[in-house]
Each structure stands twice: as C-alpha cells, then as structure tokens.
mmCIF file of C-alpha atoms in Angstrom:
data_model
loop_
_atom_site.group_PDB
_atom_site.id
_atom_site.type_symbol
_atom_site.label_atom_id
_atom_site.label_comp_id
_atom_site.label_asym_id
_atom_site.label_seq_id
_atom_site.Cartn_x
_atom_site.Cartn_y
_atom_site.Cartn_z
ATOM 1 C CA MET A 13 -0.013 0.105 -0.433
ATOM 2 C CA LEU A 14 1.543 3.421 -0.657
ATOM 3 C CA ASP A 15 1.538 6.267 1.610
ATOM 4 C CA ILE A 16 0.141 8.938 -0.650
ATOM 5 C CA LEU A 17 -1.198 8.909 -4.282
ATOM 6 C CA ILE A 18 -1.633 11.629 -5.706
ATOM 7 C CA LYS A 19 -4.078 11.740 -8.551
ATOM 8 C CA ASN A 20 -4.170 14.308 -11.523
ATOM 9 C CA ALA A 21 -1.099 15.714 -11.150
ATOM 10 C CA VAL A 22 -0.321 18.044 -14.046
ATOM 11 C CA LEU A 23 3.597 19.190 -15.238
ATOM 12 C CA THR A 24 4.501 22.590 -16.432
ATOM 13 C CA ASP A 25 4.955 21.327 -19.794
ATOM 14 C CA GLY A 26 0.654 20.249 -19.458
ATOM 15 C CA SER A 27 1.566 16.635 -19.198
ATOM 16 C CA LYS A 28 -0.956 14.123 -16.571
ATOM 17 C CA ILE A 29 0.438 12.270 -14.196
ATOM 18 C CA ASP A 30 -0.795 10.077 -11.638
ATOM 19 C CA ILE A 31 2.033 9.863 -8.556
ATOM 20 C CA GLY A 32 2.780 7.128 -5.511
ATOM 21 C CA VAL A 33 4.825 7.645 -2.817
ATOM 22 C CA LYS A 34 6.210 5.440 0.185
ATOM 23 C CA ASN A 35 8.463 5.604 2.817
ATOM 24 C CA GLY A 36 9.942 9.151 1.410
ATOM 25 C CA LYS A 37 10.218 8.105 -2.067
ATOM 26 C CA ILE A 38 8.420 8.252 -5.411
ATOM 27 C CA VAL A 39 8.253 4.589 -6.635
ATOM 28 C CA ALA A 40 5.081 5.176 -9.076
ATOM 29 C CA LEU A 41 4.355 6.964 -12.096
ATOM 30 C CA ASP A 42 1.603 6.580 -14.639
ATOM 31 C CA THR A 43 -1.272 8.248 -16.671
ATOM 32 C CA LEU A 44 -3.286 6.243 -13.939
ATOM 33 C CA LEU A 45 -2.713 4.842 -11.395
ATOM 34 C CA ASN A 46 -5.071 2.194 -9.464
ATOM 35 C CA LEU A 47 -3.254 1.273 -6.056
ATOM 36 C CA ASN A 48 -4.525 1.615 -2.825
ATOM 37 C CA ALA A 49 -2.782 4.229 -0.220
ATOM 38 C CA VAL A 50 -2.810 4.970 3.062
ATOM 39 C CA GLN A 51 -3.569 8.536 2.032
ATOM 40 C CA THR A 52 -5.111 10.175 -1.660
ATOM 41 C CA PHE A 53 -4.765 13.816 -2.699
ATOM 42 C CA VAL A 54 -6.656 15.212 -6.159
ATOM 43 C CA MET A 55 -4.757 17.627 -7.399
ATOM 44 C CA GLU A 56 -7.126 20.616 -7.926
ATOM 45 C CA SER A 57 -7.829 22.025 -11.238
ATOM 46 C CA GLY A 58 -5.884 25.381 -12.707
ATOM 47 C CA SER A 59 -2.366 23.906 -10.186
ATOM 48 C CA TYR A 60 0.659 22.597 -11.452
ATOM 49 C CA ILE A 61 3.175 19.963 -9.420
ATOM 50 C CA SER A 62 6.469 19.733 -9.537
ATOM 51 C CA ALA A 63 9.762 18.565 -8.122
ATOM 52 C CA GLY A 64 10.109 20.477 -4.522
ATOM 53 C CA TRP A 65 11.372 23.408 -4.908
ATOM 54 C CA ILE A 66 14.890 24.696 -3.786
ATOM 55 C CA ASP A 67 16.187 28.117 -3.165
ATOM 56 C CA ASP A 68 20.097 27.920 -3.658
ATOM 57 C CA HIS A 69 20.693 31.534 -1.912
ATOM 58 C CA VAL A 70 19.519 32.200 1.609
ATOM 59 C CA HIS A 71 20.393 32.697 5.160
ATOM 60 C CA CYS A 72 18.219 31.346 7.414
ATOM 61 C CA ASN A 73 20.939 31.395 10.694
ATOM 62 C CA PRO A 74 18.421 32.265 13.438
ATOM 63 C CA THR A 75 20.468 32.902 16.075
ATOM 64 C CA MET A 76 22.937 35.925 13.843
ATOM 65 C CA ASP A 77 22.438 39.119 13.631
ATOM 66 C CA ILE A 78 22.937 40.712 10.436
ATOM 67 C CA TYR A 79 20.953 38.314 7.962
ATOM 68 C CA TYR A 80 18.804 36.057 9.652
ATOM 69 C CA ASP A 81 15.741 33.978 9.749
ATOM 70 C CA GLU A 82 13.460 30.814 10.427
ATOM 71 C CA PRO A 83 14.068 27.887 7.746
ATOM 72 C CA ASP A 84 10.716 27.012 7.844
ATOM 73 C CA LEU A 85 9.322 30.326 7.459
ATOM 74 C CA ILE A 86 10.860 31.203 4.110
ATOM 75 C CA GLY A 87 11.115 27.219 3.215
ATOM 76 C CA VAL A 88 7.955 24.406 3.841
ATOM 77 C CA HIS A 89 5.787 27.586 4.759
ATOM 78 C CA SER A 90 6.999 29.075 1.456
ATOM 79 C CA GLY A 91 6.391 26.746 -0.670
ATOM 80 C CA VAL A 92 10.117 26.157 -0.976
ATOM 81 C CA CYS A 93 11.337 21.941 0.102
ATOM 82 C CA THR A 94 14.467 22.394 0.234
ATOM 83 C CA VAL A 95 17.117 25.614 0.992
ATOM 84 C CA ILE A 96 20.651 26.118 1.109
ATOM 85 C CA ASP A 97 22.067 28.686 3.524
ATOM 86 C CA ALA A 98 25.028 30.712 1.575
ATOM 87 C CA GLY A 99 27.553 31.164 3.794
ATOM 88 C CA SER A 100 25.681 33.103 7.252
ATOM 89 C CA CYS A 101 28.210 30.576 8.930
ATOM 90 C CA GLY A 102 32.395 29.725 8.724
ATOM 91 C CA TYR A 103 34.560 27.663 11.226
ATOM 92 C CA SER A 104 33.585 29.293 14.251
ATOM 93 C CA ASN A 105 29.890 29.220 14.346
ATOM 94 C CA VAL A 106 28.449 26.160 11.989
ATOM 95 C CA ASP A 107 28.532 23.604 14.660
ATOM 96 C CA ALA A 108 25.610 25.555 15.983
ATOM 97 C CA PHE A 109 23.552 26.449 12.861
ATOM 98 C CA PHE A 110 23.456 22.746 12.373
ATOM 99 C CA GLN A 111 22.228 21.891 15.637
ATOM 100 C CA CYS A 112 19.632 24.700 14.930
ATOM 101 C CA VAL A 113 18.108 23.946 11.715
ATOM 102 C CA LYS A 114 18.737 19.554 11.901
ATOM 103 C CA ASN A 115 14.894 19.516 12.814
ATOM 104 C CA ALA A 116 13.410 21.627 10.220
ATOM 105 C CA LYS A 117 11.047 20.542 8.300
ATOM 106 C CA THR A 118 12.264 22.259 5.351
ATOM 107 C CA ASN A 119 15.528 20.466 3.949
ATOM 108 C CA VAL A 120 18.465 22.510 4.681
ATOM 109 C CA TYR A 121 21.939 22.645 3.523
ATOM 110 C CA ALA A 122 24.699 25.141 3.937
ATOM 111 C CA LEU A 123 27.552 26.541 2.305
ATOM 112 C CA LEU A 124 30.455 26.892 4.319
ATOM 113 C CA ASN A 125 31.732 30.962 4.557
ATOM 114 C CA ILE A 126 35.764 30.812 3.869
ATOM 115 C CA SER A 127 36.103 33.191 6.460
ATOM 116 C CA ASP A 128 36.305 31.388 10.101
ATOM 117 C CA ILE A 129 33.963 34.044 11.154
ATOM 118 C CA GLY A 130 30.964 33.999 8.874
ATOM 119 C CA LEU A 131 28.235 36.494 8.076
ATOM 120 C CA ILE A 132 28.724 38.326 11.524
ATOM 121 C CA ARG A 133 30.182 41.396 10.184
ATOM 122 C CA GLN A 134 30.234 42.723 6.604
ATOM 123 C CA ASP A 135 33.757 42.750 6.013
ATOM 124 C CA GLU A 136 35.009 39.235 6.755
ATOM 125 C CA LEU A 137 36.955 38.314 4.174
ATOM 126 C CA SER A 138 39.179 41.790 5.023
ATOM 127 C CA ASP A 139 41.176 39.808 6.926
ATOM 128 C CA LEU A 140 42.998 36.744 5.329
ATOM 129 C CA SER A 141 44.133 35.002 8.604
ATOM 130 C CA LEU A 142 40.921 34.231 8.948
ATOM 131 C CA ILE A 143 40.458 31.878 5.780
ATOM 132 C CA GLN A 144 42.258 28.591 7.351
ATOM 133 C CA ILE A 145 41.991 25.508 4.958
ATOM 134 C CA ASP A 146 42.391 23.185 7.649
ATOM 135 C CA HIS A 147 39.251 24.611 9.911
ATOM 136 C CA ILE A 148 37.173 24.434 6.618
ATOM 137 C CA LYS A 149 38.506 20.458 5.832
ATOM 138 C CA GLU A 150 37.412 20.051 9.794
ATOM 139 C CA LYS A 151 34.302 20.974 8.650
ATOM 140 C CA PHE A 152 33.698 19.177 5.903
ATOM 141 C CA ASN A 153 34.806 16.069 7.359
ATOM 142 C CA MET A 154 32.383 16.762 10.373
ATOM 143 C CA TYR A 155 29.358 17.344 8.237
ATOM 144 C CA PRO A 156 29.794 15.855 4.705
ATOM 145 C CA ASP A 157 25.753 15.565 3.829
ATOM 146 C CA PHE A 158 25.188 18.917 5.058
ATOM 147 C CA LEU A 159 27.791 21.392 3.622
ATOM 148 C CA LEU A 160 27.461 21.300 -0.426
ATOM 149 C CA GLY A 161 30.301 23.751 -0.827
ATOM 150 C CA ILE A 162 31.797 27.229 0.144
ATOM 151 C CA LYS A 163 30.999 30.893 -0.043
ATOM 152 C CA ALA A 164 32.960 33.693 -0.761
ATOM 153 C CA ARG A 165 31.881 37.723 -1.163
ATOM 154 C CA MET A 166 33.932 39.303 -3.164
ATOM 155 C CA SER A 167 32.960 42.804 -2.993
ATOM 156 C CA GLN A 168 34.811 45.830 -1.859
ATOM 157 C CA SER A 169 32.751 46.386 1.846
ATOM 158 C CA VAL A 170 33.845 42.871 2.003
ATOM 159 C CA VAL A 171 37.336 42.335 1.189
ATOM 160 C CA GLY A 172 38.687 45.811 1.693
ATOM 161 C CA ASP A 173 42.115 46.098 0.792
ATOM 162 C CA ASN A 174 42.691 42.434 -0.237
ATOM 163 C CA GLY A 175 41.420 42.483 -3.641
ATOM 164 C CA ILE A 176 41.176 39.248 -5.496
ATOM 165 C CA GLN A 177 43.148 37.373 -3.146
ATOM 166 C CA PRO A 178 40.379 35.751 -1.000
ATOM 167 C CA LEU A 179 39.182 34.067 -4.542
ATOM 168 C CA VAL A 180 42.269 32.867 -4.930
ATOM 169 C CA MET A 181 42.292 30.947 -1.511
ATOM 170 C CA ALA A 182 38.804 29.753 -2.180
ATOM 171 C CA LYS A 183 39.861 28.458 -5.353
ATOM 172 C CA LYS A 184 42.897 26.777 -3.920
ATOM 173 C CA ILE A 185 40.536 25.606 -1.000
ATOM 174 C CA GLN A 186 37.802 24.025 -4.025
ATOM 175 C CA LYS A 187 41.065 22.158 -5.429
ATOM 176 C CA GLU A 188 41.758 20.643 -1.999
ATOM 177 C CA LEU A 189 38.622 19.366 -1.454
ATOM 178 C CA GLY A 190 38.093 17.501 -4.672
ATOM 179 C CA ASP A 191 36.720 20.792 -6.474
ATOM 180 C CA ILE A 192 33.633 21.362 -4.454
ATOM 181 C CA PRO A 193 30.722 23.840 -5.394
ATOM 182 C CA LEU A 194 31.747 27.567 -5.483
ATOM 183 C CA MET A 195 29.366 30.179 -5.170
ATOM 184 C CA VAL A 196 30.786 33.524 -5.363
ATOM 185 C CA HIS A 197 29.322 37.010 -4.722
ATOM 186 C CA ILE A 198 29.759 39.537 -6.677
ATOM 187 C CA GLY A 199 29.267 43.229 -6.191
ATOM 188 C CA SER A 200 31.072 46.665 -5.917
ATOM 189 C CA ALA A 201 34.701 46.969 -7.333
ATOM 190 C CA PRO A 202 37.430 46.529 -6.505
ATOM 191 C CA PRO A 203 37.406 43.711 -7.485
ATOM 192 C CA PRO A 204 36.155 44.128 -10.946
ATOM 193 C CA LEU A 205 34.437 40.997 -13.032
ATOM 194 C CA GLU A 206 37.493 41.256 -15.589
ATOM 195 C CA ASP A 207 39.322 40.079 -12.373
ATOM 196 C CA ILE A 208 36.802 37.846 -10.748
ATOM 197 C CA MET A 209 35.859 35.669 -13.603
ATOM 198 C CA PRO A 210 39.140 34.293 -15.626
ATOM 199 C CA LEU A 211 39.556 32.728 -11.917
ATOM 200 C CA LEU A 212 36.068 30.299 -12.482
ATOM 201 C CA ASP A 213 35.136 27.913 -13.880
ATOM 202 C CA HIS A 214 32.435 24.690 -14.336
ATOM 203 C CA HIS A 215 32.283 24.134 -10.873
ATOM 204 C CA ASP A 216 31.395 27.998 -10.005
ATOM 205 C CA MET A 217 28.667 29.365 -9.708
ATOM 206 C CA VAL A 218 28.373 33.692 -9.636
ATOM 207 C CA THR A 219 25.537 34.989 -8.005
ATOM 208 C CA HIS A 220 23.712 38.319 -8.365
ATOM 209 C CA CYS A 221 24.101 38.471 -12.148
ATOM 210 C CA PHE A 222 21.712 40.983 -12.089
ATOM 211 C CA ASN A 223 22.640 43.334 -10.113
ATOM 212 C CA GLY A 224 22.584 47.455 -10.851
ATOM 213 C CA LYS A 225 25.456 48.448 -9.559
ATOM 214 C CA ALA A 226 28.404 49.564 -11.577
ATOM 215 C CA ASN A 227 30.136 46.471 -11.569
ATOM 216 C CA SER A 228 27.575 44.528 -12.912
ATOM 217 C CA ILE A 229 27.216 42.064 -16.158
ATOM 218 C CA ILE A 230 27.053 44.667 -18.448
ATOM 219 C CA ASP A 231 29.165 47.339 -20.075
ATOM 220 C CA SER A 232 29.276 50.699 -20.829
ATOM 221 C CA ASP A 233 28.182 49.752 -24.707
ATOM 222 C CA MET A 234 25.076 47.893 -22.950
ATOM 223 C CA HIS A 235 26.477 44.353 -23.679
ATOM 224 C CA ILE A 236 27.277 41.648 -21.797
ATOM 225 C CA LYS A 237 31.189 41.588 -20.643
ATOM 226 C CA SER A 238 33.204 39.087 -22.667
ATOM 227 C CA CYS A 239 34.590 38.109 -19.332
ATOM 228 C CA VAL A 240 31.305 36.948 -18.521
ATOM 229 C CA LEU A 241 30.505 35.211 -21.921
ATOM 230 C CA CYS A 242 33.841 33.732 -21.088
ATOM 231 C CA ALA A 243 33.305 32.526 -17.987
ATOM 232 C CA GLN A 244 29.758 31.170 -19.422
ATOM 233 C CA LYS A 245 31.331 29.354 -22.064
ATOM 234 C CA ARG A 246 33.236 27.642 -19.887
ATOM 235 C CA GLY A 247 30.234 26.714 -17.641
ATOM 236 C CA VAL A 248 30.034 29.004 -14.928
ATOM 237 C CA ALA A 249 26.682 29.185 -13.141
ATOM 238 C CA PHE A 250 24.771 32.100 -12.800
ATOM 239 C CA ASP A 251 22.629 32.872 -10.499
ATOM 240 C CA LEU A 252 19.889 35.738 -9.648
ATOM 241 C CA GLY A 253 20.355 35.998 -5.809
ATOM 242 C CA HIS A 254 17.752 38.810 -5.738
ATOM 243 C CA GLY A 255 18.620 39.998 -2.584
ATOM 244 C CA THR A 256 18.398 43.635 -0.873
ATOM 245 C CA ALA A 257 20.916 45.488 -2.844
ATOM 246 C CA SER A 258 21.084 43.103 -6.193
ATOM 247 C CA PHE A 259 18.120 42.554 -8.571
ATOM 248 C CA ASP A 260 17.400 45.142 -11.219
ATOM 249 C CA PHE A 261 14.583 44.252 -13.484
ATOM 250 C CA ASN A 262 16.193 46.380 -16.488
ATOM 251 C CA VAL A 263 19.355 44.224 -16.175
ATOM 252 C CA ALA A 264 17.498 41.269 -15.955
ATOM 253 C CA ARG A 265 15.243 42.446 -19.246
ATOM 254 C CA HIS A 266 17.666 43.427 -21.138
ATOM 255 C CA CYS A 267 20.429 40.785 -20.500
ATOM 256 C CA LEU A 268 17.436 38.283 -21.511
ATOM 257 C CA ASN A 269 16.722 40.253 -24.814
ATOM 258 C CA LEU A 270 20.805 39.836 -25.577
ATOM 259 C CA GLY A 271 20.027 36.021 -25.066
ATOM 260 C CA PHE A 272 21.343 35.609 -21.555
ATOM 261 C CA LYS A 273 19.571 34.199 -18.619
ATOM 262 C CA CYS A 274 20.337 33.377 -15.052
ATOM 263 C CA CYS A 275 20.880 29.232 -14.653
ATOM 264 C CA THR A 276 19.190 29.385 -11.252
ATOM 265 C CA ILE A 277 16.997 31.399 -9.314
ATOM 266 C CA SER A 278 17.347 32.100 -5.664
ATOM 267 C CA THR A 279 15.960 34.967 -3.644
ATOM 268 C CA ASP A 280 19.314 35.681 -0.710
ATOM 269 C CA ILE A 281 16.061 36.100 1.198
ATOM 270 C CA TYR A 282 16.390 36.841 4.700
ATOM 271 C CA HIS A 283 14.193 38.367 7.398
ATOM 272 C CA ARG A 284 14.997 42.176 7.110
ATOM 273 C CA ASN A 285 13.770 41.937 2.918
ATOM 274 C CA ARG A 286 11.152 38.938 3.575
ATOM 275 C CA VAL A 287 9.405 41.084 5.483
ATOM 276 C CA SER A 288 9.911 44.818 3.581
ATOM 277 C CA GLY A 289 10.501 43.584 0.816
ATOM 278 C CA PRO A 290 11.958 43.572 -2.401
ATOM 279 C CA VAL A 291 12.194 40.221 -1.757
ATOM 280 C CA MET A 292 9.024 39.135 -0.023
ATOM 281 C CA SER A 293 9.438 35.352 -1.022
ATOM 282 C CA PHE A 294 10.280 32.861 -3.659
ATOM 283 C CA ALA A 295 7.451 32.850 -5.268
ATOM 284 C CA VAL A 296 7.192 36.664 -5.758
ATOM 285 C CA THR A 297 10.694 36.124 -7.067
ATOM 286 C CA LEU A 298 9.864 33.320 -9.339
ATOM 287 C CA SER A 299 6.565 35.636 -10.714
ATOM 288 C CA LYS A 300 9.197 38.879 -11.490
ATOM 289 C CA MET A 301 10.847 36.218 -13.659
ATOM 290 C CA LEU A 302 7.803 35.021 -15.039
ATOM 291 C CA HIS A 303 6.701 38.521 -16.164
ATOM 292 C CA LEU A 304 9.874 39.051 -17.440
ATOM 293 C CA GLY A 305 9.314 36.861 -19.711
ATOM 294 C CA TYR A 306 11.121 33.632 -18.962
ATOM 295 C CA SER A 307 8.638 30.618 -19.068
ATOM 296 C CA LEU A 308 6.927 28.851 -16.665
ATOM 297 C CA GLU A 309 8.367 25.576 -17.856
ATOM 298 C CA GLU A 310 12.231 27.136 -17.678
ATOM 299 C CA ILE A 311 11.431 28.862 -14.210
ATOM 300 C CA ILE A 312 10.609 25.550 -12.649
ATOM 301 C CA ASP A 313 13.909 23.922 -13.957
ATOM 302 C CA LYS A 314 15.547 26.516 -12.575
ATOM 303 C CA VAL A 315 14.983 25.858 -9.104
ATOM 304 C CA THR A 316 14.473 22.274 -9.095
ATOM 305 C CA ARG A 317 16.737 19.850 -11.573
ATOM 306 C CA VAL A 318 19.834 22.929 -12.131
ATOM 307 C CA PRO A 319 20.392 23.474 -8.674
ATOM 308 C CA ALA A 320 20.282 19.982 -7.530
ATOM 309 C CA GLU A 321 22.192 19.075 -10.130
ATOM 310 C CA PHE A 322 24.916 21.731 -9.181
ATOM 311 C CA PHE A 323 25.628 21.577 -5.949
ATOM 312 C CA LYS A 324 25.405 17.482 -6.039
ATOM 313 C CA ILE A 325 22.003 17.339 -4.078
ATOM 314 C CA GLN A 326 21.377 13.330 -4.236
ATOM 315 C CA ASN A 327 17.748 12.157 -5.695
ATOM 316 C CA LYS A 328 15.633 15.885 -5.475
ATOM 317 C CA GLY A 329 14.994 17.928 -8.454
ATOM 318 C CA LYS A 330 13.190 15.449 -10.410
ATOM 319 C CA ILE A 331 10.121 13.684 -10.469
ATOM 320 C CA GLU A 332 11.196 10.060 -10.938
ATOM 321 C CA ILE A 333 11.170 7.156 -9.410
ATOM 322 C CA GLY A 334 13.661 6.542 -6.828
ATOM 323 C CA TYR A 335 13.564 10.436 -6.105
ATOM 324 C CA ASP A 336 12.783 12.285 -2.513
ATOM 325 C CA ALA A 337 9.026 12.577 -3.169
ATOM 326 C CA ASP A 338 9.662 16.161 -2.452
ATOM 327 C CA PHE A 339 6.851 18.602 -4.228
ATOM 328 C CA THR A 340 6.020 21.393 -4.558
ATOM 329 C CA ILE A 341 1.712 21.874 -5.334
ATOM 330 C CA PHE A 342 1.104 25.712 -7.058
ATOM 331 C CA GLU A 343 -1.083 27.865 -8.850
ATOM 332 C CA VAL A 344 -0.367 30.700 -11.621
ATOM 333 C CA LYS A 345 -2.881 33.334 -10.867
ATOM 334 C CA ASP A 346 -4.497 36.146 -13.163
ATOM 335 C CA THR A 347 -3.614 39.488 -10.832
ATOM 336 C CA GLN A 348 -2.407 42.653 -10.265
ATOM 337 C CA PHE A 349 0.615 43.721 -8.398
ATOM 338 C CA GLU A 350 3.163 46.285 -7.459
ATOM 339 C CA ALA A 351 6.502 44.446 -7.459
ATOM 340 C CA ILE A 352 9.621 46.049 -6.447
ATOM 341 C CA ASP A 353 13.349 45.370 -7.400
ATOM 342 C CA SER A 354 15.994 46.373 -5.868
ATOM 343 C CA SER A 355 17.054 49.707 -7.359
ATOM 344 C CA GLY A 356 13.774 51.349 -6.466
ATOM 345 C CA ASN A 357 12.115 50.308 -9.595
ATOM 346 C CA ARG A 358 8.561 49.186 -9.655
ATOM 347 C CA GLU A 359 6.443 47.276 -12.107
ATOM 348 C CA ILE A 360 3.064 45.993 -12.619
ATOM 349 C CA ILE A 361 2.873 42.410 -12.323
ATOM 350 C CA HIS A 362 0.061 40.451 -13.378
ATOM 351 C CA LYS A 363 0.979 36.853 -13.412
ATOM 352 C CA LEU A 364 1.174 35.117 -9.962
ATOM 353 C CA ILE A 365 3.243 31.999 -9.239
ATOM 354 C CA GLN A 366 1.860 30.808 -5.678
ATOM 355 C CA PRO A 367 2.298 26.980 -3.866
ATOM 356 C CA ARG A 368 -0.735 25.506 -1.871
ATOM 357 C CA HIS A 369 0.557 22.945 -0.783
ATOM 358 C CA VAL A 370 4.339 21.397 -0.355
ATOM 359 C CA ILE A 371 5.317 17.181 0.736
ATOM 360 C CA VAL A 372 8.243 16.646 1.900
ATOM 361 C CA GLY A 373 9.742 13.621 2.423
ATOM 362 C CA GLY A 374 6.268 12.073 1.903
ATOM 363 C CA VAL A 375 4.844 14.234 4.074
ATOM 364 C CA MET A 376 2.337 16.834 3.082
ATOM 365 C CA ILE A 377 2.102 20.496 4.666
ATOM 366 C CA ASP A 378 -0.693 22.336 4.244
ATOM 367 C CA MET A 379 -0.094 25.820 2.450
ATOM 368 C CA GLU A 380 -3.809 27.592 2.794
ATOM 369 C CA GLU A 381 -2.067 29.935 4.895
ATOM 370 C CA ILE A 382 0.358 31.566 2.175
ATOM 371 C CA GLN A 383 -1.474 34.734 0.507
#
C-alpha cells in the first residue's frame, strides 16, 4: 500500500500523471494509477506540481545578528522544500547552526563561508588570517551531508584592501576539497569582474548576476562583458540572488533580450528583505522572472533540477522513480500587484506563481495560509 497517491497531477509542460509515494520516495508514476494508499490527494483544477522547489541562496540562521531568518518561514511555509544557506556561517559558528536547523521541516543545507567568522560582520574577508584551510577541511569531514560547498563574497565592502586574494584562496581550498561547488558573490568593485571571472570554471556559481551596480555584467556599451561570456562558455553558472541590493529589472530584461539567462533563481532572502521587501518570498521572485519573459517551464527547471545537479544534492530536483518525494503544488493566478526590485524600480505584475501545498519526504504540509 502506498503512503500517498497523488491523482491528476499536471506538470509544467501540461502533461498529466499520477504519482505514488512510499517511505518518502517516489515509487510509481503512470498516467492512471489504481493503487491503494493511506492518503489520496486529488490535485485541484488549475494547479501544477513540480519537484520540490530549491532556493539555493538564503540566509536562515536564526541566531545571527545581520542576516537571519527561520528556515521553515522561508522554506516549507513559502512553498520551498529545500534551502541552501549561502555562507552565513564559517568554522566558528557552523556547529551551532547545524544543531539549530537539523529538526526543521525544510531540507536545510549550507555553503561554508571561507572566513572562520562567517557573516557576523560585513567585512569578513578583509582579514586573510581568518581563512584557514585546515578549519574548513575539519568541518567538511564533520558534516559531509550538510555542507555542499563554499562561499566567497567578492565585493569591496567585504574584502577591504585584499582585492582578488580571497578568491585565489577560495579556489585553492576548492581544489583541495575535491572541486566542490563554490558560490561567488559579486558586487561593487574592487575587485572588478574582469579580475574575478577568469579565475572561475564549471565548478563555480556567480550569484547576484543581475545587480544594477557599476560593476555589473553589462559594460558601458550595454553589451554583456566579454569576461562574463567567456566564463559562461567555460560552464560557470549564474544565479539570480535577488537580495536587498542585487536585482534590477532593467538589467535582467536587457540581458534576456541579449540571450543571457540566469541558470538558477534564488532569493538571497533573510528576515528584513522578506518582511519589508524587496524580496518578499520565493514565489514573488519567481513571478518577477515570469513577468520578464522567462517561461514557467524553464523557471521551475531553474529551481529544481538545475540547483540539485549543480550542488550534487542526491535524489532531489526531479519527479522520477527513486527520487525523494519532495513536491511543490502551485497555481499561476491572474492578478495585479506592484513588485519592486533592489534598485527601487516598480513594475505591475499580472501573474503570480502561488504555492498551495508542499510535500517533503512524503509528508504533506498545508499551504493555505500563504497569501
């Protein structure tokens, strides 16, 4: 007997399927399943189902002073099954973070900040003595199923006078740890993108790719910078990373018109930009990308399969037999609301991607409270 039978499931490509779940795994897929189940969930008309959404750039350590939030508030209660905390913690505070989130309903993973102190202050990479490879190796040995990679924030307010050196050190650490994923934050120069991009390869992800700052991926002639295009050809992934100061409608739209799309869509969400904006939620961020012209099918791919494959999260990101029974059930509603980007630009959005239910590890979580 199944634990859950999901009937009349509609995928984003419009195809229909029934899904059988047992012991937290997908065990049956067919256009018409006639199997007994403890619970049968019949999809509502107009709803879609996808593999559980993955937000690959959040800050969800509730004990931090600057960037903090509750994992389940930005996770399952926002339609998101899996979050990756992107460098909130380093060597000195990742133990407490792991203990704090291990019982969350949301799947929580982390990227370890290469600075021992993590984000307890804004300039964590201004002191190179805080980057200790032995400390980083120790934590990866302790938490092999929790730590997915490392994070380096490469903007002037973070690195101080150290320029590109923290990234050089991060790449050395990455290699010594077996070419694990590295997420690189880009922001204000120095260092300029022309110094950052040549160091990156297919193991790396650049976040905040559509920021509206002077050191953005667009040059003064409104072309994608050649160093960015070369990095893209080498397989470097580009992540949205909306955040408080890192997403601009005009930059994202211009890049789309030039044929340059982000690989993954993430929020860089934490308490302040969730409550006061401009991020608000993962669903609002996805709706902004739908508004700009990304298709629903590619949006969902960028928050399921792509991040799962890049960060090597086993058995997540696809609706396939043997994969974890993580699902997001959502609607695309015709509506009208004003959305704001990180530069203060406001646009009227007419379609809202709205989650209704999540299933994590075969456990149904009601999403009716989402507005």
